[in-house]
């Protein structure tokens, strides 16, 4: 019996895992201060910022992909900036996929973190202040341990959502084998070519992966009722 997946299939799987891992790490770095600010601020900008973060939840992926493609192109403001740095343009590159994935998966990381920070309340921070803990010490010694379940949830959702992307990555990255072709695009290619056996293997793997992710997430929430 021959192995059902060929080199391009395995390359797409590896590229997808690499993209999801890097995107999740970047989102944790970028999303944590945004979520902390949203959870603590009373600024009038809170509503607009929260709305911008949540836009990928309601916008079609092709809309986000289109505007990212235009802005990162040679005549867009991001494209002109990256060209000024000598980096060229980002569309149809792995770096472009990362930028698009970070923006598209942003709410799936920021919102769980914001909920976790909000659930902490003011009391632990006040206690830390009475013990003369500085802001950074309070955040790393008090806030992060209490919000750890939120970080787990955010990491799982951010990773899983990036793995399942299609419209955004297709608009920004195109369909370049072993460079920008991720699993979702590879499945589409197999279906277009009527290669249903390969499509079944990849789609079935995605289905199993999604089920296990949701099962792990629901199990963790059931074991820890206080988790966000």
Coordinates of C-alpha atoms in Angstrom, one line a residue:
X1 CA 0.0 0.0 0.0
X2 CA 1.5 3.4 -1.0
X3 CA 1.5 6.3 1.3
X4 CA -1.5 8.5 0.5
X5 CA 0.2 11.8 0.9
X6 CA 2.9 13.1 -1.4
X7 CA 5.7 15.6 -0.9
X8 CA 3.6 18.6 -1.5
X9 CA 1.0 17.4 1.0
X10 CA 3.7 16.9 3.7
X11 CA 5.2 20.3 2.9
X12 CA 1.8 21.9 3.3
X13 CA 1.3 20.3 6.7
X14 CA 4.7 21.4 7.9
X15 CA 4.2 24.9 6.6
X16 CA 0.8 25.1 8.3
X17 CA 2.3 24.0 11.7
X18 CA 5.2 26.4 11.3
X19 CA 2.8 29.3 10.5
X20 CA 0.4 28.4 13.4
X21 CA 3.2 28.1 15.9
X22 CA 4.9 31.4 15.0
X23 CA 1.6 33.2 14.7
X24 CA 0.5 32.0 18.2
X25 CA 3.8 33.1 19.8
X26 CA 3.5 36.6 18.1
X27 CA -0.1 36.9 19.2
X28 CA 0.7 36.2 22.8
X29 CA 3.4 38.9 22.7
X30 CA 1.3 41.4 20.9
X31 CA -2.1 40.5 22.4
X32 CA -1.2 40.4 26.0
X33 CA -0.6 44.2 26.5
X34 CA -3.7 44.9 24.3
X35 CA -5.8 42.6 26.4
X36 CA -4.4 44.0 29.6
X37 CA -5.2 47.5 28.5
X38 CA -8.7 46.6 27.5
X39 CA -9.3 44.9 30.8
X40 CA -8.1 47.8 32.9
X41 CA -8.8 51.0 31.0
X42 CA -11.8 53.3 31.3
X43 CA -10.7 55.3 28.2
X44 CA -13.2 56.3 25.6
X45 CA -11.0 54.5 23.1
X46 CA -11.7 51.1 24.7
X47 CA -14.8 50.6 22.5
X48 CA -13.2 51.5 19.2
X49 CA -10.0 49.4 20.0
X50 CA -12.1 46.4 21.0
X51 CA -14.2 46.7 17.8
X52 CA -11.0 46.8 15.7
X53 CA -9.6 43.7 17.4
X54 CA -12.9 41.9 16.9
X55 CA -13.3 42.8 13.2
X56 CA -12.0 39.5 11.9
X57 CA -15.0 37.8 13.7
X58 CA -17.5 39.4 11.4
X59 CA -15.6 40.4 8.2
X60 CA -15.3 37.8 5.4
X61 CA -11.7 36.5 5.2
X62 CA -11.4 37.7 1.6
X63 CA -12.2 41.3 2.6
X64 CA -9.3 41.2 5.2
X65 CA -7.1 39.5 2.7
X66 CA -7.8 42.0 0.0
X67 CA -7.1 45.1 2.0
X68 CA -3.9 43.4 3.5
X69 CA -2.8 42.6 -0.1
X70 CA -3.3 46.2 -1.2
X71 CA -1.7 47.7 1.8
X72 CA 1.3 45.3 1.7
X73 CA 1.7 45.7 -2.1
X74 CA 4.3 48.0 -3.8
X75 CA 2.0 51.0 -3.6
X76 CA 0.5 50.4 -0.2
X77 CA 1.7 52.1 3.0
X78 CA 3.0 48.9 4.5
X79 CA 4.6 47.9 1.2
X80 CA 6.4 51.2 0.9
X81 CA 7.6 50.9 4.4
X82 CA 9.0 47.4 4.0
X83 CA 10.6 48.4 0.6
X84 CA 12.2 51.4 2.4
X85 CA 13.7 49.0 4.8
X86 CA 15.1 46.9 2.0
X87 CA 12.8 44.0 2.8
X88 CA 10.8 44.1 -0.4
X89 CA 7.0 43.4 -0.4
X90 CA 5.3 40.9 1.8
X91 CA 2.5 39.4 -0.5
X92 CA 3.2 35.9 -1.7
X93 CA 5.8 35.3 1.0
X94 CA 5.8 33.4 4.3
X95 CA 6.3 36.7 6.2
X96 CA 3.1 38.0 4.5
X97 CA 1.2 34.9 5.7
X98 CA 2.4 35.6 9.2
X99 CA 1.2 39.2 9.2
X100 CA -2.2 38.2 7.8
X101 CA -2.5 35.3 10.3
X102 CA -1.7 37.6 13.2
X103 CA -4.4 40.1 12.2
X104 CA -7.0 37.4 11.3
X105 CA -6.5 35.4 14.6
X106 CA -6.1 38.4 16.9
X107 CA -9.6 38.2 18.6
X108 CA -9.1 34.5 19.3
X109 CA -6.2 35.4 21.5
X110 CA -7.0 38.9 22.8
X111 CA -10.5 38.2 24.0
X112 CA -9.7 35.1 26.2
X113 CA -6.8 37.0 27.7
X114 CA -9.0 40.1 28.3
X115 CA -11.6 37.9 30.0
X116 CA -8.9 36.3 32.2
X117 CA -7.5 39.6 33.2
X118 CA -11.0 41.0 34.0
X119 CA -11.8 38.0 36.1
X120 CA -8.8 38.6 38.4
X121 CA -10.4 41.8 39.7
X122 CA -8.7 44.6 41.6
X123 CA -8.2 42.9 45.0
X124 CA -5.0 40.9 44.2
X125 CA -3.5 44.0 42.6
X126 CA -4.3 46.1 45.7
X127 CA -2.7 43.5 47.9
X128 CA 0.4 43.4 45.8
X129 CA 0.6 47.2 46.0
X130 CA 0.4 47.2 49.8
X131 CA 3.4 44.8 49.7
X132 CA 5.3 47.4 47.6
X133 CA 5.4 45.4 44.5
X134 CA 6.1 47.4 41.4
X135 CA 3.9 47.2 38.3
X136 CA 6.1 44.7 36.5
X137 CA 6.6 42.6 39.5
X138 CA 2.8 42.6 40.1
X139 CA 2.1 41.6 36.5
X140 CA 4.6 38.7 36.4
X141 CA 4.2 37.5 40.0
X142 CA 0.4 38.0 40.4
X143 CA -1.4 38.6 37.2
X144 CA 0.3 36.0 35.0
X145 CA -0.2 33.0 37.4
X146 CA -3.8 33.9 38.0
X147 CA -4.4 34.4 34.2
X148 CA -2.6 31.2 33.2
X149 CA -5.8 29.4 32.2
X150 CA -6.7 32.3 29.9
X151 CA -3.3 32.0 28.3
X152 CA -3.8 28.3 27.7
X153 CA -7.2 29.0 26.1
X154 CA -5.8 31.8 24.0
X155 CA -2.9 29.7 22.8
X156 CA -5.2 26.8 21.8
X157 CA -7.7 28.9 20.0
X158 CA -5.1 31.1 18.2
X159 CA -3.2 28.0 17.0
X160 CA -6.3 26.1 15.9
X161 CA -7.8 29.1 14.1
X162 CA -4.5 29.8 12.2
X163 CA -4.4 26.1 11.1
X164 CA -7.9 26.4 9.7
X165 CA -7.4 29.6 7.7
X166 CA -8.2 29.7 4.0
X167 CA -9.4 33.0 2.5
X168 CA -6.8 35.2 4.1
X169 CA -3.8 33.0 3.3
X170 CA -5.0 32.4 -0.2
X171 CA -5.4 36.2 -0.9
X172 CA -2.0 37.1 0.6
X173 CA 0.1 34.1 -0.1
X174 CA -1.4 32.8 -3.3
X175 CA -0.7 29.1 -4.0
X176 CA 3.1 28.6 -4.1
X177 CA 4.1 25.0 -3.3
X178 CA 6.4 24.6 -0.3
X179 CA 6.4 28.4 0.2
X180 CA 2.8 29.7 0.9
X181 CA 0.6 26.7 0.2
X182 CA -1.0 25.6 3.5
X183 CA -3.2 22.6 4.2
X184 CA -6.5 24.3 3.6
X185 CA -5.3 25.5 0.1
X186 CA -3.8 22.1 -0.6
X187 CA -7.2 20.5 0.1
X188 CA -8.8 23.0 -2.3
X189 CA -6.3 22.1 -5.0
X190 CA -6.9 18.4 -4.6
X191 CA -10.7 18.9 -4.9
X192 CA -10.2 21.1 -8.0
X193 CA -8.1 18.3 -9.5
X194 CA -10.7 15.7 -8.5
X195 CA -8.1 14.0 -6.3
X196 CA -10.6 13.1 -3.7
X197 CA -8.5 10.4 -1.9
X198 CA -5.7 12.9 -1.0
X199 CA -8.4 15.5 -0.1
X200 CA -10.1 13.0 2.2
X201 CA -6.8 12.3 4.0
X202 CA -6.0 16.0 4.6
X203 CA -9.6 17.0 5.4
X204 CA -10.0 14.1 7.7
X205 CA -6.8 15.0 9.5
X206 CA -8.1 18.6 9.9
X207 CA -11.4 17.3 11.2
X208 CA -9.7 15.1 13.8
X209 CA -7.3 17.9 14.8
X210 CA -10.2 20.3 15.3
X211 CA -12.1 17.8 17.3
X212 CA -9.2 17.0 19.6
X213 CA -8.5 20.7 20.1
X214 CA -12.1 21.4 21.1
X215 CA -12.2 18.3 23.3
X216 CA -9.0 19.4 25.1
X217 CA -10.4 22.9 25.6
X218 CA -13.7 21.8 26.9
X219 CA -12.1 19.2 29.2
X220 CA -9.7 21.8 30.7
X221 CA -12.7 24.2 31.3
X222 CA -14.6 21.4 33.0
X223 CA -11.7 20.4 35.2
X224 CA -11.0 24.1 36.2
X225 CA -14.4 25.9 36.6
X226 CA -12.6 29.2 37.0
X227 CA -10.9 29.1 33.6
X228 CA -12.0 31.6 31.0

